[in-house]
Amino acid sequence: MITNAEIASILSELARLTVLEDGSPQSFRVRAYEKAARAVEIHDEPLAPLTAAQITKVPGLGASSAKKIRELADTGRLAKLDSLRETFPPAFVEVTRIPGVGPKTALMLRESLGIESVDDLKRAVGDQALRDLPGLGAKTEENIARSIERLGIGGKDRRTPIVDAMRIAQDMVAALEAMPGVDRAVPMGSLRRFRETIGDVDIIAVSEGGSGAIMEWFTTMSTVTDVVGFGAKKSSVIVGAGIQVDLRVMTAAQFGSASMYFTGSKAHNIRLRQLAMDRGWILNEYGLSDSASGDLIASETEEDVYAALGLPWIPPELREDTGEVEAAIAGSLPDLVDVGHLHGDLHVHTDLSGDGRDSIEAMLDAVVARGLTYVAITDHAEDLVINGASRDEMLAQRAHIDELCVRYPDLTVLHGAELNIGPEGSIDYDRDFLAGFDFGVASVHSQFDLPADVQTQRVITAMNNPAVNVIGHLTGRMIGRRPGIELDVDAVLAAAVETGCGIEINSHLQRLDASADVLRRAVGSDVVFVISTDAHDTRELANSMWGVRNARRGWVRRDRVANTWETAEFLAWVASKRGR
DNA sequence: GCCGTTTTCGGCCCGACTGTTTTCAGTCG
């Protein structure tokens, strides 16, 4: 049976190819397909078994979409899509990935020069064949040539892992804020929404003194390799390895509406503008105002603008138009977790781990300095040959912790281990030795390419082990570098409830594992999560803020996160698992 | 293509920048 995700993906492709058929990314048909794809994606129940009439009941899906979905479910194909793919083969679609080349230009190039691929276009540019075409010129030809060169590092749909984008944004923000006339600079866009990969880095600089000097400075920084836009209000540059950074300069009075606009998502913004329109208002980056009189209604803070639209403030991590607007209207936004809610860290390494950097004393000092009241020390167990600790080393560490406890009267220190899940779900040590630990995190560190059913059983077997309180970094993925193990996520979430085993939300920006998508699948269930840093040095303890934001993006309610609980309640949860 | 207490047609989110024009189309976010 075809899944909603598969249907949504096909409708998205239909939208992309219809852009070419209609010659416009804004055609109403394109937008209808995009909206339909989104509607299918966020619909809770499978659509494949429904009749066309039932499908039409879903908002965003009309008679035409219903017919297409039935065709897909019944035949596995979509004639309309097959014919579009024939008209616009992948090599031609590739041409539209070139920045600056949209559907109109691509179609015109095909019509006038027979361009069917990026290679064709490269040749035409070499022959200077573009500059004499209507609407184009020498400048456009040069820009397309440069864009093709840049294609080597990704086209319009290139995405950068959040860990890299975050670093660039932080550096840029610091540099901007050091500049005279800039009152503050704040990253926006998908970075603020905390997507795990980022297209462009968007930044707002707040200034009352005009933008000229700021834009001049921004576009001539030493890290800038290319300037793709230079204007009074907006400029865009390429930095370092090819990441685009967009800067908008706004006044403090516009900051609320501006940050909503630049945080997006686009789909979320469209929903808000429709709400504004219903009231006879207009919403843009400069504010919410009356369409007729032009009178400003709200702009200074996001809270002001949302409130004027009759909504509570919606956290940026939720702004994807995947149900957050409806929840806001209904007053049922989830009560999300903040860093200040965390009382403990349940995955912390010391220099006993081969890859750990700081002593246990340093780690405990840092934990106390962060205001935490409990912590689990979880160095690697012996099966991780390079980094793991032997039994004797673990016993010595436990004795050491007992001695140290007097120095930390307000901190509950659990002696734990990060256990390794073998291919069949077994873990390090033996039952008796495991019983000596206060806490167990079990993680996959090897054999990432077993079949999904084997991996699923592997993790569930580990969950059933009484020594395992939490599954660490669920899939082992590294964003943008390796995919992580394949799992039947729903089966794993069900087993988590069944066994009382917690699931870690790993705070490393490269991991963010379990992913926000997985977390969202658990909404409404009784799965217990813990937000852990997996810190290998004292500095990394601050990473909890990333885990928190990933949890927020996954709609995880605060009360489902065990390390927001007070010490006694938390310890009771730990004990109940170990007693099974 | 979708939708409807302005209902079955006529609307559909909004603005900046570029390059080509000489008032605007195309692209992008």
XYZ file of C-alpha atoms (C1' of nucleotides) in Angstrom:
609
model
C 0.000 0.000 0.000
C 1.390 3.361 -0.980
C 2.215 5.541 2.020
C 1.266 9.175 2.524
C 4.962 10.073 2.394
C 5.271 8.451 -1.029
C 2.134 10.216 -2.293
C 3.434 13.536 -0.963
C 6.766 13.018 -2.668
C 5.046 12.327 -6.005
C 2.808 15.398 -5.649
C 5.924 17.471 -4.915
C 7.565 16.222 -8.080
C 4.348 17.011 -9.936
C 4.580 20.555 -8.559
C 8.226 20.908 -9.620
C 7.546 19.743 -13.174
C 4.382 21.804 -13.428
C 6.526 24.873 -12.770
C 8.077 24.133 -16.163
C 4.775 23.267 -17.822
C 3.202 26.508 -16.610
C 6.411 28.497 -16.943
C 5.948 29.912 -13.446
C 6.761 28.811 -9.911
C 3.803 30.863 -8.714
C 1.079 29.474 -10.928
C -2.013 28.575 -9.008
C -1.788 24.999 -10.168
C 1.780 24.711 -8.851
C 0.770 26.179 -5.529
C -2.213 23.865 -5.351
C 0.035 20.827 -5.910
C 2.492 22.058 -3.290
C -0.341 22.589 -0.859
C -1.752 19.152 -1.651
C 1.644 17.519 -1.069
C 1.892 19.212 2.310
C -1.665 18.240 3.205
C -0.939 14.587 2.427
C 2.343 14.646 4.305
C 0.852 15.900 7.561
C -2.363 13.856 7.370
C -2.405 11.341 10.219
C -4.326 8.504 8.542
C -3.212 6.623 5.402
C -5.046 7.951 2.330
C -4.553 4.916 0.088
C -7.565 2.960 1.416
C -9.953 5.927 1.144
C -12.437 6.633 -1.626
C -12.048 9.732 -3.769
C -14.971 11.339 -1.956
C -13.334 10.713 1.413
C -9.992 12.092 0.220
C -11.727 15.304 -0.876
C -12.677 15.910 2.752
C -9.012 16.569 3.605
C -8.355 20.333 3.463
C -6.138 21.152 0.500
C -7.203 18.101 -1.489
C -9.876 18.565 -4.152
C -11.444 16.379 -6.803
C -8.361 16.441 -8.997
C -5.922 15.453 -6.260
C -8.304 12.765 -5.018
C -8.418 11.262 -8.486
C -4.615 11.297 -8.725
C -4.214 9.681 -5.314
C -6.693 6.939 -6.269
C -4.801 6.371 -9.500
C -1.563 6.054 -7.537
C -3.050 3.716 -4.972
C -4.761 1.524 -7.598
C -2.101 1.363 -10.306
C 1.101 2.509 -8.624
C 1.553 5.070 -11.399
C 0.395 8.544 -12.335
C -0.085 9.090 -16.067
C 0.143 12.877 -15.735
C 3.531 12.594 -14.016
C 4.837 10.047 -16.541
C 4.028 12.401 -19.381
C 5.611 15.375 -17.610
C 8.768 13.362 -16.994
C 8.909 12.605 -20.693
C 8.533 16.283 -21.612
C 11.019 17.449 -18.977
C 13.667 14.757 -18.499
C 16.069 14.991 -15.525
C 18.896 16.453 -17.644
C 16.671 19.383 -18.605
C 15.347 19.874 -15.061
C 18.996 20.064 -13.984
C 19.302 23.309 -15.984
C 16.837 24.977 -13.608
C 19.075 24.112 -10.638
C 21.498 26.777 -11.828
C 21.071 29.889 -9.668
C 19.585 32.663 -11.777
C 18.043 30.290 -14.294
C 14.325 29.927 -13.681
C 11.633 28.163 -15.677
C 11.101 31.008 -18.134
C 14.775 31.230 -19.052
C 15.219 27.460 -19.259
C 12.215 27.099 -21.567
C 13.351 29.993 -23.719
C 16.843 28.470 -24.031
C 15.338 25.151 -25.032
C 13.100 26.838 -27.601
C 15.728 29.096 -29.161
C 18.969 27.101 -28.793
C 17.802 23.546 -28.220
C 19.372 23.476 -24.736
C 18.514 20.120 -23.136
C 21.160 19.855 -20.414
C 23.697 21.769 -18.334
C 26.383 20.585 -20.771
C 24.446 22.064 -23.694
C 24.151 25.329 -21.808
C 27.849 25.344 -20.959
C 28.679 25.021 -24.650
C 26.221 27.783 -25.596
C 27.751 30.085 -23.004
C 31.201 29.295 -24.400
C 29.955 30.283 -27.862
C 28.508 33.524 -26.429
C 25.193 32.425 -27.881
C 23.061 33.750 -25.023
C 23.847 37.448 -25.133
C 21.862 38.135 -28.280
C 18.692 36.419 -27.122
C 15.705 38.636 -26.245
C 15.691 39.643 -22.564
C 19.245 38.375 -22.002
C 22.535 40.203 -22.380
C 26.268 39.872 -21.870
C 25.914 40.374 -18.117
C 23.331 37.617 -17.772
C 25.507 35.295 -19.851
C 28.469 35.958 -17.553
C 26.335 35.394 -14.468
C 25.077 32.073 -15.812
C 28.670 31.057 -16.579
C 29.659 31.811 -12.989
C 26.625 29.988 -11.640
C 27.507 26.878 -13.634
C 30.988 26.979 -12.114
C 29.426 27.176 -8.663
C 27.200 24.193 -9.487
C 30.223 22.089 -8.634
C 29.540 22.928 -4.999
C 25.781 22.561 -5.291
C 22.881 24.231 -7.041
C 19.841 26.005 -5.689
C 18.851 22.973 -3.632
C 22.215 22.497 -1.930
C 21.994 22.170 1.838
C 24.603 22.489 4.568
C 24.634 20.500 7.832
C 23.443 22.701 10.694
C 26.727 22.278 12.544
C 28.604 24.077 9.749
C 25.925 26.704 9.132
C 25.702 27.466 12.855
C 29.418 28.170 13.051
C 29.315 30.489 10.058
C 26.267 32.286 11.433
C 27.841 32.734 14.863
C 31.029 34.142 13.381
C 29.068 36.465 11.130
C 26.818 37.649 13.947
C 29.809 38.378 16.163
C 31.497 40.333 13.379
C 28.347 42.306 12.603
C 27.716 43.154 16.234
C 31.253 44.460 16.529
C 30.488 46.950 13.784
C 29.610 50.533 14.732
C 25.954 51.296 14.072
C 24.788 47.678 14.441
C 22.701 47.336 17.600
C 22.242 43.585 17.267
C 22.443 40.807 14.712
C 20.334 37.658 14.843
C 20.333 34.485 12.706
C 16.963 33.755 11.148
C 15.671 31.346 8.512
C 15.914 27.581 8.787
C 18.747 28.002 11.279
C 16.355 29.643 13.744
C 13.736 27.006 12.992
C 16.505 24.505 13.751
C 16.262 22.416 10.631
C 19.060 19.868 10.546
C 20.313 21.124 7.200
C 20.394 24.746 6.098
C 20.025 26.280 2.649
C 21.138 29.877 3.146
C 22.193 31.563 6.365
C 19.799 34.494 6.929
C 20.736 37.289 9.308
C 18.931 40.447 10.404
C 21.058 43.361 11.573
C 19.228 45.981 13.598
C 20.395 49.512 12.945
C 18.869 52.967 13.187
C 21.625 54.603 11.214
C 21.017 53.347 7.705
C 22.428 50.357 5.904
C 25.019 51.735 3.467
C 28.133 51.261 5.570
C 26.907 47.913 6.891
C 26.285 46.515 3.413
C 29.617 47.845 2.201
C 31.406 46.128 5.045
C 29.380 42.921 4.792
C 30.142 42.416 1.105
C 33.874 43.078 1.448
C 34.679 40.834 4.400
C 37.743 38.638 3.958
C 35.656 35.434 4.065
C 33.477 36.558 1.149
C 34.288 34.792 -2.111
C 31.451 36.190 -4.198
C 28.787 38.894 -3.973
C 25.495 37.736 -5.474
C 23.387 40.707 -4.436
C 23.987 44.212 -3.188
C 21.143 46.508 -2.219
C 20.133 49.069 0.349
C 17.921 46.632 2.249
C 19.278 43.238 1.331
C 22.644 41.854 0.274
C 23.816 38.305 -0.368
C 27.318 36.853 -0.377
C 28.970 33.477 -0.757
C 31.422 32.646 2.021
C 34.020 29.957 2.522
C 33.076 26.614 1.061
C 30.090 28.000 -0.833
C 27.445 28.849 1.744
C 25.246 31.826 0.885
C 24.623 34.404 3.589
C 21.756 36.875 3.216
C 21.772 40.047 5.287
C 18.787 42.321 5.877
C 19.134 45.576 7.745
C 16.018 46.634 9.661
C 15.117 49.085 12.426
C 14.280 47.989 15.974
C 10.663 49.050 15.463
C 10.388 46.529 12.605
C 12.210 43.724 14.364
C 9.188 41.578 15.265
C 7.586 41.463 11.840
C 11.000 41.278 10.188
C 12.094 38.289 12.243
C 8.813 36.504 11.539
C 9.242 37.151 7.858
C 12.853 35.946 7.747
C 12.368 33.017 10.080
C 9.672 31.549 7.860
C 8.958 28.977 6.919
C 7.505 30.244 3.708
C 4.457 28.036 4.216
C 4.000 29.309 7.783
C 4.235 32.908 6.583
C 1.644 32.335 3.893
C -0.753 31.011 6.521
C -0.208 34.098 8.671
C -0.699 36.430 5.712
C -3.953 34.696 4.915
C -5.093 35.239 8.483
C -4.161 38.910 8.086
C -5.999 39.118 4.782
C -9.151 37.678 6.360
C -9.155 40.708 8.638
C -8.504 43.229 5.887
C -4.870 43.584 6.901
C -1.577 43.097 5.163
C 1.475 41.402 6.703
C 4.994 41.892 5.411
C 8.469 42.309 6.898
C 7.733 45.912 7.847
C 4.704 45.117 9.935
C 1.057 44.194 10.154
C -1.048 47.057 8.839
C -4.519 47.925 7.627
C -4.842 47.380 3.880
C -7.144 50.344 3.352
C -5.668 53.009 5.605
C -2.119 51.730 5.782
C -2.177 52.265 9.544
C 0.391 50.122 11.378
C -1.143 47.578 13.756
C 1.926 45.705 15.075
C 5.597 45.245 14.192
C 7.969 45.682 17.117
C 7.898 42.196 18.633
C 6.807 38.813 17.352
C 4.449 38.521 20.302
C 2.713 41.763 19.239
C 2.158 40.548 15.690
C 0.942 37.082 16.656
C -1.340 38.587 19.297
C -2.871 41.015 16.794
C -3.657 38.001 14.611
C -5.348 36.370 17.598
C -2.589 33.854 18.198
C -0.165 33.029 20.974
C 3.517 33.358 20.041
C 4.517 30.283 18.062
C 8.030 28.960 18.785
C 10.278 29.177 15.683
C 11.026 25.451 15.771
C 7.347 24.736 15.027
C 6.916 27.179 12.157
C 6.584 24.737 9.262
C 2.818 24.814 8.653
C 2.568 21.243 9.842
C -0.259 21.875 12.270
C 1.178 24.622 14.474
C -1.186 27.331 13.180
C -4.225 25.147 13.864
C -2.835 24.267 17.305
C -2.237 27.951 18.051
C -5.789 28.839 17.031
C -7.127 26.016 19.196
C -4.890 27.010 22.117
C -3.271 23.581 22.082
C 0.360 24.328 21.293
C 2.573 21.848 23.147
C 4.228 22.929 26.391
C 7.809 22.726 25.124
C 11.037 22.268 27.028
C 13.593 25.029 27.696
C 17.212 24.679 28.769
C 16.271 26.031 32.189
C 13.938 23.072 32.728
C 16.790 20.549 32.657
C 17.915 19.230 36.033
C 20.317 16.547 34.883
C 22.594 15.273 32.159
C 22.485 11.551 31.535
C 25.280 10.985 29.061
C 28.640 12.412 30.116
C 32.131 11.123 29.358
C 35.348 11.682 31.302
C 38.944 11.040 30.332
C 38.398 7.409 31.244
C 36.898 7.152 27.761
C 39.578 7.085 25.076
C 37.887 10.015 23.361
C 37.056 11.912 26.589
C 39.123 15.000 27.421
C 38.479 16.159 30.977
C 38.799 14.564 34.405
C 35.766 13.506 36.364
C 36.386 16.339 38.838
C 36.389 18.884 36.023
C 33.217 17.430 34.553
C 31.396 17.416 37.907
C 32.502 20.992 38.649
C 31.132 22.045 35.271
C 27.881 20.155 35.816
C 27.374 21.925 39.151
C 28.231 25.263 37.559
C 25.433 24.660 35.072
C 22.981 24.334 37.964
C 22.206 20.653 37.470
C 21.212 18.462 40.399
C 21.926 15.036 38.956
C 24.282 13.526 36.413
C 25.167 10.122 35.029
C 28.826 9.507 34.277
C 28.727 7.193 31.261
C 32.138 6.307 29.929
C 32.451 3.824 27.100
C 32.179 0.174 28.111
C 34.741 -2.491 27.278
C 33.364 -3.753 23.954
C 34.338 -0.463 22.309
C 37.907 -1.657 21.948
C 39.665 1.644 21.362
C 37.784 3.918 23.742
C 36.193 1.541 26.259
C 36.996 1.023 29.938
C 37.796 -2.384 31.477
C 35.954 -3.832 34.462
C 38.734 -2.857 36.833
C 38.773 0.687 35.514
C 34.994 0.916 35.946
C 35.194 -0.367 39.520
C 37.968 2.100 40.317
C 35.892 4.932 38.859
C 32.908 3.878 40.978
C 35.047 3.964 44.146
C 36.390 7.350 43.113
C 32.859 8.713 42.644
C 31.931 7.462 46.131
C 34.854 9.458 47.545
C 34.024 12.536 45.508
C 30.378 12.681 46.513
C 31.114 14.536 49.734
C 32.501 17.387 47.633
C 29.203 17.719 45.756
C 26.490 17.614 48.432
C 23.813 19.060 46.114
C 24.569 16.759 43.183
C 23.369 13.187 42.724
C 26.044 11.345 40.777
C 24.983 8.134 39.060
C 27.702 5.768 38.016
C 26.743 4.595 34.561
C 28.245 3.391 31.323
C 27.682 3.852 27.638
C 27.131 0.274 26.601
C 27.599 -1.043 23.063
C 24.725 -2.782 21.333
C 26.042 -5.789 19.415
C 24.480 -6.964 16.150
C 22.078 -9.231 18.004
C 21.223 -6.740 20.715
C 23.603 -8.025 23.386
C 25.615 -5.536 25.466
C 28.941 -5.445 27.302
C 29.873 -7.262 30.551
C 27.607 -9.811 32.236
C 24.365 -9.554 34.137
C 25.961 -9.365 37.588
C 28.538 -6.780 36.626
C 25.896 -4.685 34.857
C 23.773 -4.703 37.997
C 26.532 -2.756 39.740
C 25.865 0.341 37.611
C 23.284 2.950 38.580
C 22.441 3.830 34.996
C 22.936 2.460 31.495
C 22.956 4.171 28.099
C 23.123 1.653 25.254
C 24.147 2.755 21.777
C 24.981 1.367 18.364
C 28.616 2.058 17.478
C 29.254 -0.447 14.708
C 27.654 -2.460 11.907
C 25.543 0.363 10.561
C 24.526 -1.434 7.392
C 22.492 -4.398 8.613
C 18.945 -4.734 7.203
C 16.239 -2.655 8.859
C 14.440 -5.618 10.429
C 17.702 -6.810 12.016
C 18.547 -3.315 13.325
C 15.032 -2.917 14.722
C 15.247 -6.219 16.592
C 18.775 -5.328 17.714
C 17.614 -2.122 19.389
C 14.461 -3.659 20.858
C 16.484 -6.511 22.373
C 18.749 -3.974 24.067
C 15.698 -2.072 25.330
C 14.531 -5.208 27.083
C 17.768 -5.513 29.037
C 17.132 -4.315 32.628
C 20.567 -2.645 32.709
C 19.581 -0.343 29.841
C 17.763 2.824 30.890
C 18.155 4.766 27.663
C 19.028 4.107 24.040
C 21.757 6.597 23.060
C 21.901 8.358 19.661
C 19.227 6.131 18.177
C 20.491 5.744 14.608
C 24.161 6.717 14.917
C 23.819 9.124 12.017
C 26.137 12.076 11.388
C 24.168 14.754 9.573
C 25.523 15.211 6.051
C 28.202 12.551 6.592
C 26.602 9.178 7.208
C 22.951 8.148 7.265
C 22.719 6.024 10.420
C 21.038 2.659 10.791
C 17.688 1.932 9.210
C 14.927 1.267 11.701
C 11.227 0.603 11.891
C 10.774 3.735 13.962
C 7.195 3.023 14.997
C 8.159 -0.436 16.247
C 11.034 1.032 18.260
C 8.816 3.727 19.774
C 6.226 1.102 20.706
C 8.949 -1.013 22.328
C 10.155 2.008 24.272
C 6.719 2.318 25.851
C 6.452 -1.438 26.379
C 9.836 -1.807 28.083
C 9.926 1.535 29.897
C 13.221 2.295 28.172
C 13.957 5.944 27.472
C 15.131 7.367 24.153
C 17.960 9.856 24.122
C 17.813 13.160 22.316
C 21.520 13.566 21.623
C 22.515 17.233 21.692
C 25.532 17.122 19.386
C 24.781 19.320 16.381
C 26.216 16.655 14.109
C 23.923 14.022 15.586
C 20.570 15.472 16.749
C 19.586 11.867 17.145
C 16.731 10.888 17.585
C 15.805 13.303 14.816
C 12.947 15.777 15.117
C 10.978 13.693 12.621
C 11.286 10.625 14.830
C 10.375 12.648 17.910
C 7.265 13.960 16.236
C 6.182 10.390 15.477
C 6.046 9.818 19.235
C 3.648 12.698 19.923
C 0.672 11.407 21.865
C 2.454 8.240 22.999
C 3.960 7.494 26.411
C 7.574 7.379 25.243
C 9.970 8.915 27.770
C 12.869 10.964 26.416
C 16.056 12.303 27.951
C 17.979 15.247 26.532
C 21.670 14.427 26.928
C 24.840 16.143 25.801
C 27.090 13.105 25.259
C 29.740 15.623 26.364
C 33.359 14.557 25.898
C 34.686 17.699 27.612
C 33.333 20.429 29.899
C 32.651 22.809 27.033
C 30.264 20.354 25.382
C 27.955 20.383 28.396
C 26.561 23.613 26.914
C 25.341 21.627 23.910
C 22.175 20.795 25.837
C 20.641 23.888 24.253
C 20.804 22.151 20.877
C 19.169 19.005 22.182
C 16.444 21.159 23.681
C 15.809 22.881 20.390
C 15.700 19.579 18.550
C 13.146 18.339 21.092
C 11.089 21.477 20.513
C 11.191 20.925 16.778
C 9.891 17.407 17.408
C 6.937 18.786 19.423
C 8.178 16.909 22.522
C 6.243 18.030 25.574
C 8.261 19.102 28.576
C 6.693 16.474 30.830
C 7.862 13.673 28.489
C 11.504 14.596 29.136
C 12.730 12.667 32.179
C 15.592 15.017 32.987
C 13.169 17.887 33.544
C 11.821 15.911 36.509
C 12.921 16.565 40.070
C 15.623 14.227 41.419
C 13.333 11.905 43.376
C 10.928 11.412 40.509
C 13.784 10.850 38.105
C 15.479 8.305 40.362
C 12.204 6.417 40.751
C 11.942 6.147 36.972
C 15.513 4.831 36.752
C 14.888 2.295 39.495
C 11.673 1.020 37.945
C 13.498 0.044 34.753
C 16.387 -1.609 36.523
C 13.980 -3.609 38.662
C 12.303 -5.227 35.652
C -6.064 23.246 -8.602
C -8.708 24.684 -4.402
C -12.133 27.128 -2.063
C -16.600 29.481 -0.060
C -21.154 33.670 6.740
C -18.143 38.773 0.323
C -19.945 30.911 -2.100
C -19.859 27.664 -7.767
C -16.731 32.243 -10.069
C -13.072 34.920 -9.233
C -9.996 35.248 -6.272
C -5.398 33.064 -4.554
C 1.203 36.207 0.125
C 4.614 39.779 -0.375
C 8.738 42.357 -1.488
C 14.057 43.019 -2.925
C 17.377 42.888 -6.472
C 19.149 42.329 -11.277
C 19.371 43.128 -15.928
C 17.025 44.448 -19.339
C 14.401 47.760 -20.302
C 12.353 52.830 -20.307
C 8.279 50.556 -17.057
C 9.085 45.663 -16.193
C 9.910 40.532 -16.240
C 12.361 37.072 -14.025
C 14.280 35.094 -10.050
C 14.625 34.366 -5.319
C 13.355 33.819 -0.548
